[in-house]
Amino acid sequence: MFDMATLIQENGIKELSKASHNVVNHGMTTHAVASHMVPDHEYCEAGKPEPPEPQCIDTDVAMVQQDPKEEDEEETPEIDIMINNVVCSFSVKCHLNLRQIALNGVNVEFRRENGMVTMKLRRPYTTASIWSSGRITCTGATSEDQAKVAARRYARALQKLGFQARFRNFRVVNVLGTCRMPFGIRIIAFSKKYKEADYEPELHPGVTYKLYNPKATLKIFSTGGVTITARSVSDVQSAVERIFPLVYEFRKPRTTADDELLRQKRAPAAPADDPMHLVTLSDDDKDAWE
Amino acid sequence: MSSYQLYRNTTIGNTLQESLDELIEYGQITPNIAVKVMLQFDKSINQALSNRVKSRLTFKAGKLNTYRFCDNVWTFMLNDVEFREVQEVAKVDKVKIVACDGKNVDDRR
């Protein structure tokens, strides 16, 4: 039960805790859930109560056990947030001879037009941009801890090359996370209600929503996928918590078209049997012209 | 128009260099001539390899140990490599590849 979450916890992501969402119409209670995941297919439709912790299910069928503390309506299902990229920056506090690094270093590229050396590490798999001033930017890590480990390894590599490198001013600059809502989103209606959201379908298929506390940028797609860029992993998490009720309001049950598109994305196999059947990601056609 | 001096550190390049050094030692040529010979060698070997070589060789490595890119020159260290020509195979544990850009140099095709 608890080990289901270790996959994600290894990456340093904390579970989305069910903090109070202040959504009036659903009145969800503050319910700190134990670390377990409710996979998408177990997500119940509106009206049916959510199955509580799996351990109390006696029958084999996923029949719902009524938990008197829970609301009759759906609860926040667990949403796993994947951290895809952590960008960090640090300084070695000494001038670096880029040519020397380029000639003696391992796994390096030096392109003069960029004025920096690119060095890669195999584990954790990261890429560092090294400037002659001693500033280094490390990208590609999958967690804040991994980013720090990678940064230290780069500093050590520079030490081994003979520079008086010290590990200073480490800070995480950017974290990119993605998550998928277990429902589709009517982004046209969403962008209409929230004027601060940017939706330009001819430029990008997602709505860009900027949060100011925590400072984060979210891209919301009609499939229910959301990408979040923020200053730290905790900011990403609180951004998802903040956006969930906003997006929940505009949920749409995934149409067969969406489902098919998702299936196609997941398993790019043989083309559709019926070539005439047009599968379009139709976004809330009903309210498109409201 | 100078060509890559990449091929001086090959068997043929090294023997040429040694022969020239010997001739200089015996006073039969001047060092200036030796330099001119080596430059001509660079031009000729580059031309010959691009125009007169038709055979094709492929290789596959178990691991790319390190790579380096500096001054437009790629240096690779490979491990556990298998070179394959049409009917011949050669297996080696370690290979160092030094590669210069083939696009820019364009002398006397």
Coordinates of C-alpha atoms in Angstrom, one line a residue:
Chain A
M1 CA 0.0 0.0 0.0
F2 CA 2.7 2.4 0.9
D3 CA 5.2 1.0 -1.5
M4 CA 3.2 2.1 -4.5
A5 CA 4.4 5.6 -3.9
T6 CA 8.1 4.7 -3.6
L7 CA 8.5 4.9 -7.4
I8 CA 7.7 8.5 -7.2
Q9 CA 9.3 9.2 -3.9
E10 CA 12.6 8.0 -5.3
N11 CA 12.5 11.0 -7.6
G12 CA 11.9 13.2 -4.6
I13 CA 8.4 14.1 -5.4
K14 CA 6.0 14.3 -2.5
E15 CA 2.4 13.1 -3.0
L16 CA -0.2 15.6 -3.6
S17 CA -1.8 15.9 -0.2
K18 CA -5.4 16.7 0.0
A19 CA -5.2 20.1 1.4
S20 CA -8.3 22.1 1.6
H21 CA -9.2 23.3 -1.8
N22 CA -11.7 25.9 -1.0
V23 CA -14.0 24.8 -3.7
V24 CA -17.4 25.7 -2.6
N25 CA -19.4 23.6 -4.8
H26 CA -17.7 20.4 -3.8
G27 CA -17.0 21.1 -0.3
M28 CA -14.0 18.7 0.0
T29 CA -12.7 18.1 3.4
T30 CA -9.1 18.4 4.5
H31 CA -8.2 14.8 4.3
A32 CA -4.5 13.9 4.4
V33 CA -4.4 10.7 2.5
A34 CA -1.8 8.0 3.0
S35 CA 0.7 7.5 0.3
H36 CA -1.2 5.5 -2.2
M37 CA -2.2 6.1 -5.8
V38 CA -5.6 5.9 -7.3
P39 CA -4.9 5.0 -10.9
D40 CA -7.0 6.6 -13.6
H41 CA -9.2 3.7 -14.3
E42 CA -10.3 3.6 -10.7
Y43 CA -11.4 7.2 -10.8
C44 CA -15.1 7.2 -10.3
E45 CA -17.6 9.3 -12.1
A46 CA -19.5 12.1 -10.4
G47 CA -21.9 11.0 -7.8
K48 CA -20.2 7.9 -6.7
P49 CA -17.9 8.0 -3.7
E50 CA -14.3 7.4 -4.2
P51 CA -12.9 4.1 -2.8
P52 CA -10.9 4.9 0.3
E53 CA -7.6 3.3 1.2
P54 CA -7.2 0.0 -0.6
Q55 CA -6.5 -2.0 2.5
C56 CA -10.0 -1.8 3.7
I57 CA -11.5 -3.4 0.6
D58 CA -12.5 -6.8 1.6
T59 CA -14.0 -8.0 -1.6
D60 CA -12.0 -8.6 -4.7
V61 CA -14.1 -6.4 -6.7
A62 CA -13.3 -2.7 -6.4
M63 CA -16.6 -2.1 -4.7
V64 CA -16.7 1.1 -2.8
Q65 CA -16.7 0.9 0.9
Q66 CA -18.5 3.8 2.4
D67 CA -16.3 5.8 4.6
P68 CA -18.5 8.0 6.8
K69 CA -15.9 10.7 7.0
E70 CA -15.8 11.2 3.2
E71 CA -18.1 13.3 1.2
D72 CA -20.6 11.8 -1.0
E73 CA -19.2 13.5 -4.0
E74 CA -15.8 12.6 -5.5
E75 CA -12.6 13.4 -3.7
T76 CA -9.4 14.7 -5.1
P77 CA -7.8 11.6 -6.6
E78 CA -4.0 11.2 -6.2
I79 CA -2.3 12.9 -9.0
D80 CA 1.3 11.9 -9.6
I81 CA 3.5 14.8 -10.6
M82 CA 6.6 13.8 -12.6
I83 CA 9.6 16.0 -12.4
N84 CA 11.1 16.1 -15.8
N85 CA 13.9 18.6 -15.5
V86 CA 15.7 20.5 -12.7
V87 CA 17.9 23.4 -13.7
C88 CA 20.5 24.6 -11.2
S89 CA 23.3 27.1 -11.1
F90 CA 26.4 27.4 -9.0
S91 CA 29.9 28.9 -9.0
V92 CA 33.4 27.5 -8.5
K93 CA 34.7 30.9 -7.6
C94 CA 37.7 30.9 -9.9
H95 CA 38.5 31.8 -13.5
L96 CA 38.5 28.8 -15.8
N97 CA 40.6 28.2 -18.8
L98 CA 38.0 26.8 -21.2
R99 CA 40.6 25.7 -23.7
Q100 CA 42.4 23.6 -21.1
I101 CA 39.1 22.0 -20.0
A102 CA 38.2 21.3 -23.6
L103 CA 41.5 19.7 -24.3
N104 CA 42.0 17.7 -21.1
G105 CA 38.4 17.1 -19.9
V106 CA 36.3 14.1 -20.6
N107 CA 33.0 14.2 -22.4
V108 CA 33.3 17.9 -23.3
E109 CA 32.4 20.1 -26.3
F110 CA 33.8 23.5 -26.8
R111 CA 32.2 25.7 -29.4
R112 CA 33.7 29.1 -29.6
E113 CA 30.6 30.8 -30.9
N114 CA 28.8 30.1 -27.6
G115 CA 31.8 31.0 -25.5
M116 CA 31.3 28.0 -23.1
V117 CA 32.2 24.4 -22.6
T118 CA 29.5 21.8 -22.5
M119 CA 30.2 18.8 -20.2
K120 CA 28.0 15.8 -19.7
L121 CA 27.8 13.4 -16.9
R122 CA 26.5 9.8 -17.3
R123 CA 25.1 9.5 -13.9
P124 CA 23.0 11.4 -13.0
Y125 CA 22.5 12.1 -16.7
T126 CA 23.0 15.9 -16.8
T127 CA 24.5 18.5 -19.0
A128 CA 26.6 21.4 -17.7
S129 CA 27.3 24.7 -19.4
I130 CA 30.7 26.0 -18.0
W131 CA 31.7 29.6 -18.5
S132 CA 35.1 31.0 -18.1
S133 CA 33.9 33.2 -15.2
G134 CA 33.4 30.0 -13.1
R135 CA 29.7 30.0 -13.4
I136 CA 28.1 26.7 -14.2
T137 CA 24.5 25.8 -15.2
C138 CA 23.5 22.2 -14.8
T139 CA 20.4 20.9 -16.5
G140 CA 18.7 17.6 -17.0
A141 CA 18.4 16.2 -13.5
T142 CA 15.2 14.6 -12.3
S143 CA 15.2 15.8 -8.7
E144 CA 16.6 18.6 -6.6
D145 CA 18.9 16.2 -4.8
Q146 CA 20.2 14.7 -8.0
A147 CA 20.8 18.2 -9.3
K148 CA 23.0 18.9 -6.3
V149 CA 24.9 15.6 -6.7
A150 CA 25.5 16.3 -10.3
A151 CA 26.7 19.8 -9.6
R152 CA 29.1 18.5 -7.0
R153 CA 30.5 16.0 -9.5
Y154 CA 31.1 18.8 -12.0
A155 CA 33.0 20.8 -9.4
R156 CA 35.0 17.7 -8.6
A157 CA 35.8 17.2 -12.3
L158 CA 37.1 20.7 -12.5
Q159 CA 39.2 20.2 -9.4
K160 CA 40.7 17.2 -11.0
L161 CA 41.6 19.2 -14.0
G162 CA 43.7 21.4 -11.8
F163 CA 41.5 24.4 -11.0
Q164 CA 41.0 25.7 -7.5
A165 CA 37.4 25.0 -7.7
R166 CA 35.1 25.3 -4.7
F167 CA 31.4 24.6 -4.5
R168 CA 29.5 27.8 -3.9
N169 CA 26.2 29.5 -4.5
F170 CA 24.2 26.5 -5.4
R171 CA 20.6 27.3 -6.2
V172 CA 17.9 25.6 -8.2
V173 CA 16.8 27.9 -10.9
N174 CA 13.9 26.1 -12.6
V175 CA 11.9 22.9 -12.2
L176 CA 9.8 21.4 -14.9
G177 CA 7.0 19.1 -13.8
T178 CA 4.2 17.4 -15.7
C179 CA 1.0 15.8 -14.5
R180 CA -2.1 14.5 -16.0
M181 CA -5.5 15.2 -14.7
P182 CA -7.7 12.1 -14.8
F183 CA -10.2 14.1 -16.8
G184 CA -10.2 16.2 -19.9
I185 CA -10.4 20.0 -19.7
R186 CA -12.6 22.4 -21.6
I187 CA -9.9 24.9 -22.2
I188 CA -11.9 27.3 -24.3
A189 CA -14.3 27.8 -21.4
F190 CA -11.5 27.9 -19.0
S191 CA -9.7 30.6 -20.9
K192 CA -12.9 32.6 -21.1
K193 CA -13.5 32.5 -17.4
Y194 CA -9.9 33.3 -16.4
K195 CA -8.8 36.3 -18.3
E196 CA -5.3 36.1 -17.0
A197 CA -4.9 32.9 -18.9
D198 CA -3.4 33.1 -22.4
Y199 CA -4.9 30.9 -25.0
E200 CA -3.9 31.3 -28.6
P201 CA -4.8 28.1 -30.4
E202 CA -3.0 29.1 -33.6
L203 CA 0.3 29.4 -31.7
H204 CA 0.1 26.7 -29.1
P205 CA -2.6 24.1 -28.3
G206 CA -2.4 24.8 -24.5
V207 CA -3.6 27.5 -22.2
T208 CA -0.8 29.4 -20.5
Y209 CA -1.7 30.2 -16.9
K210 CA 0.6 32.2 -14.8
L211 CA 0.4 31.9 -11.0
Y212 CA 2.0 34.6 -8.9
N213 CA 2.1 32.8 -5.6
P214 CA 3.8 30.5 -5.9
K215 CA 5.5 31.9 -9.0
A216 CA 4.8 29.3 -11.6
T217 CA 3.8 29.0 -15.2
L218 CA 1.3 26.3 -16.2
K219 CA 0.4 25.0 -19.6
I220 CA -2.9 23.3 -19.6
F221 CA -4.0 21.0 -22.4
S222 CA -7.4 19.7 -23.3
T223 CA -6.3 16.2 -22.7
G224 CA -5.9 17.0 -19.1
G225 CA -2.1 17.2 -19.2
V226 CA -0.5 20.0 -17.4
T227 CA 3.1 21.1 -17.5
I228 CA 4.4 23.3 -14.7
T229 CA 7.6 25.4 -14.5
A230 CA 8.4 26.9 -11.2
R231 CA 11.3 27.7 -8.9
S232 CA 11.3 24.5 -6.9
V233 CA 9.7 21.2 -6.5
S234 CA 7.5 22.4 -3.6
D235 CA 6.3 25.3 -5.8
V236 CA 5.4 22.8 -8.5
Q237 CA 3.4 20.8 -6.1
S238 CA 1.6 23.8 -4.6
A239 CA 0.9 25.1 -8.1
V240 CA -0.8 21.8 -9.0
E241 CA -2.8 22.0 -5.8
R242 CA -3.8 25.6 -6.7
I243 CA -4.8 24.8 -10.2
F244 CA -6.7 21.6 -9.5
P245 CA -9.9 23.2 -8.3
L246 CA -9.8 25.8 -11.1
V247 CA -9.4 23.1 -13.7
Y248 CA -11.8 20.6 -12.0
E249 CA -14.6 23.0 -12.7
F250 CA -14.0 22.7 -16.4
R251 CA -13.5 19.0 -16.5
K252 CA -15.0 17.0 -19.3
P253 CA -15.4 13.3 -19.4
R254 CA -12.9 12.1 -22.0
T255 CA -14.6 11.6 -25.3
T256 CA -13.9 8.6 -27.3
A257 CA -11.9 10.8 -29.6
D258 CA -9.6 11.9 -26.8
D259 CA -9.2 8.4 -25.6
E260 CA -8.3 7.2 -29.0
L261 CA -5.8 9.9 -29.4
L262 CA -4.2 9.1 -26.1
R263 CA -4.1 5.4 -27.0
Q264 CA -2.4 6.3 -30.2
K265 CA 0.1 8.4 -28.4
R266 CA 0.9 5.7 -26.0
A267 CA 1.2 2.9 -28.4
P268 CA 2.0 4.1 -31.9
A269 CA 0.9 0.9 -33.7
A270 CA -0.9 0.1 -36.9
P271 CA -3.1 2.8 -38.4
A272 CA -6.8 2.8 -37.8
D273 CA -8.7 0.0 -39.5
D274 CA -11.2 2.4 -40.9
P275 CA -9.5 5.0 -42.9
M276 CA -12.6 7.1 -43.2
H277 CA -13.1 7.4 -39.5
L278 CA -11.8 10.9 -38.6
V279 CA -10.6 11.2 -35.1
T280 CA -10.4 14.8 -34.0
L281 CA -9.5 16.2 -30.7
S282 CA -12.6 18.3 -30.6
D283 CA -12.5 20.7 -27.8
D284 CA -15.8 21.3 -26.2
D285 CA -17.6 21.9 -29.4
K286 CA -20.7 22.6 -27.5
D287 CA -19.6 25.8 -25.9
A288 CA -17.2 26.9 -28.6
W289 CA -19.3 29.8 -29.8
E290 CA -20.9 30.8 -26.6
Chain B
M1 CA 44.7 27.0 -49.1
S2 CA 46.1 24.7 -46.4
S3 CA 44.9 21.2 -45.8
Y4 CA 44.6 19.3 -42.6
Q5 CA 47.9 18.1 -41.1
L6 CA 45.8 15.3 -39.7
Y7 CA 47.6 12.6 -41.6
R8 CA 51.1 13.3 -40.5
N9 CA 50.8 11.1 -37.5
T10 CA 50.2 8.0 -39.6
T11 CA 52.6 5.2 -40.6
I12 CA 53.2 6.8 -44.0
G13 CA 53.4 10.3 -42.6
N14 CA 55.8 9.3 -39.9
T15 CA 58.1 7.4 -42.2
L16 CA 58.2 10.4 -44.6
Q17 CA 59.0 12.7 -41.7
E18 CA 61.8 10.4 -40.5
S19 CA 63.2 10.1 -44.0
L20 CA 63.3 13.9 -44.4
D21 CA 65.0 14.2 -41.0
E22 CA 67.6 11.8 -42.1
L23 CA 68.3 13.7 -45.3
I24 CA 68.5 16.9 -43.3
E25 CA 71.0 15.3 -41.0
Y26 CA 73.2 14.2 -43.9
G27 CA 72.9 17.8 -45.2
Q28 CA 71.4 16.7 -48.4
I29 CA 68.3 18.9 -48.1
T30 CA 67.5 22.1 -46.2
P31 CA 64.9 22.1 -43.5
N32 CA 62.9 24.6 -45.6
I33 CA 62.5 21.9 -48.3
A34 CA 61.4 19.4 -45.7
V35 CA 58.6 21.7 -44.6
K36 CA 57.5 22.2 -48.2
V37 CA 57.5 18.4 -48.7
M38 CA 55.3 17.9 -45.7
L39 CA 52.9 20.5 -46.8
Q40 CA 52.7 18.8 -50.2
F41 CA 52.2 15.5 -48.5
D42 CA 49.2 17.0 -46.6
K43 CA 47.6 18.2 -49.8
S44 CA 48.3 14.9 -51.7
I45 CA 47.1 12.6 -49.0
N46 CA 43.9 14.6 -48.5
Q47 CA 43.2 14.6 -52.2
A48 CA 44.0 10.9 -52.6
L49 CA 41.8 9.8 -49.8
S50 CA 38.9 11.8 -51.0
N51 CA 39.2 11.0 -54.7
R52 CA 40.9 7.7 -55.1
V53 CA 39.5 5.7 -52.2
K54 CA 36.4 3.6 -53.0
S55 CA 36.3 1.0 -50.2
R56 CA 33.7 1.2 -47.5
L57 CA 34.2 0.3 -43.9
T58 CA 31.6 0.2 -41.1
F59 CA 32.2 -0.2 -37.4
K60 CA 30.2 -0.7 -34.3
A61 CA 31.4 -0.2 -30.8
G62 CA 30.3 -1.7 -27.5
K63 CA 30.8 1.6 -25.6
L64 CA 31.6 5.2 -26.3
N65 CA 34.0 5.9 -23.5
T66 CA 34.6 9.6 -24.0
Y67 CA 34.1 12.2 -26.6
R68 CA 35.6 15.6 -27.1
F69 CA 34.9 18.5 -29.5
C70 CA 37.4 21.4 -29.6
D71 CA 38.7 23.5 -32.5
N72 CA 36.2 21.8 -34.8
V73 CA 37.9 18.4 -34.2
W74 CA 36.1 15.5 -32.7
T75 CA 38.0 12.9 -30.6
F76 CA 36.3 9.7 -29.6
M77 CA 37.5 6.8 -27.4
L78 CA 35.6 3.7 -28.1
N79 CA 35.7 0.3 -26.4
D80 CA 35.1 -3.1 -27.8
V81 CA 34.9 -2.2 -31.5
E82 CA 34.2 -4.4 -34.5
F83 CA 35.3 -3.1 -37.9
R84 CA 33.6 -4.7 -40.8
E85 CA 34.5 -4.6 -44.4
V86 CA 32.5 -6.6 -47.0
Q87 CA 33.9 -9.9 -46.0
E88 CA 36.5 -9.1 -43.3
V89 CA 36.1 -8.4 -39.6
A90 CA 38.6 -6.9 -37.2
K91 CA 37.9 -6.7 -33.5
V92 CA 39.7 -4.3 -31.2
D93 CA 39.4 -3.5 -27.5
K94 CA 40.2 0.2 -27.7
V95 CA 39.9 2.7 -30.5
K96 CA 40.8 6.4 -30.7
I97 CA 39.2 8.3 -33.5
V98 CA 40.3 11.8 -34.4
A99 CA 37.9 13.4 -37.0
C100 CA 38.1 16.7 -38.8
D101 CA 35.3 18.4 -40.7
G102 CA 35.1 17.1 -44.3
K103 CA 33.0 20.0 -45.6
N104 CA 35.3 23.0 -45.4
V105 CA 38.5 21.9 -47.0
D106 CA 38.2 22.0 -50.7
D107 CA 41.5 22.0 -52.5
R108 CA 42.0 21.1 -56.0
R109 CA 39.4 18.4 -56.6

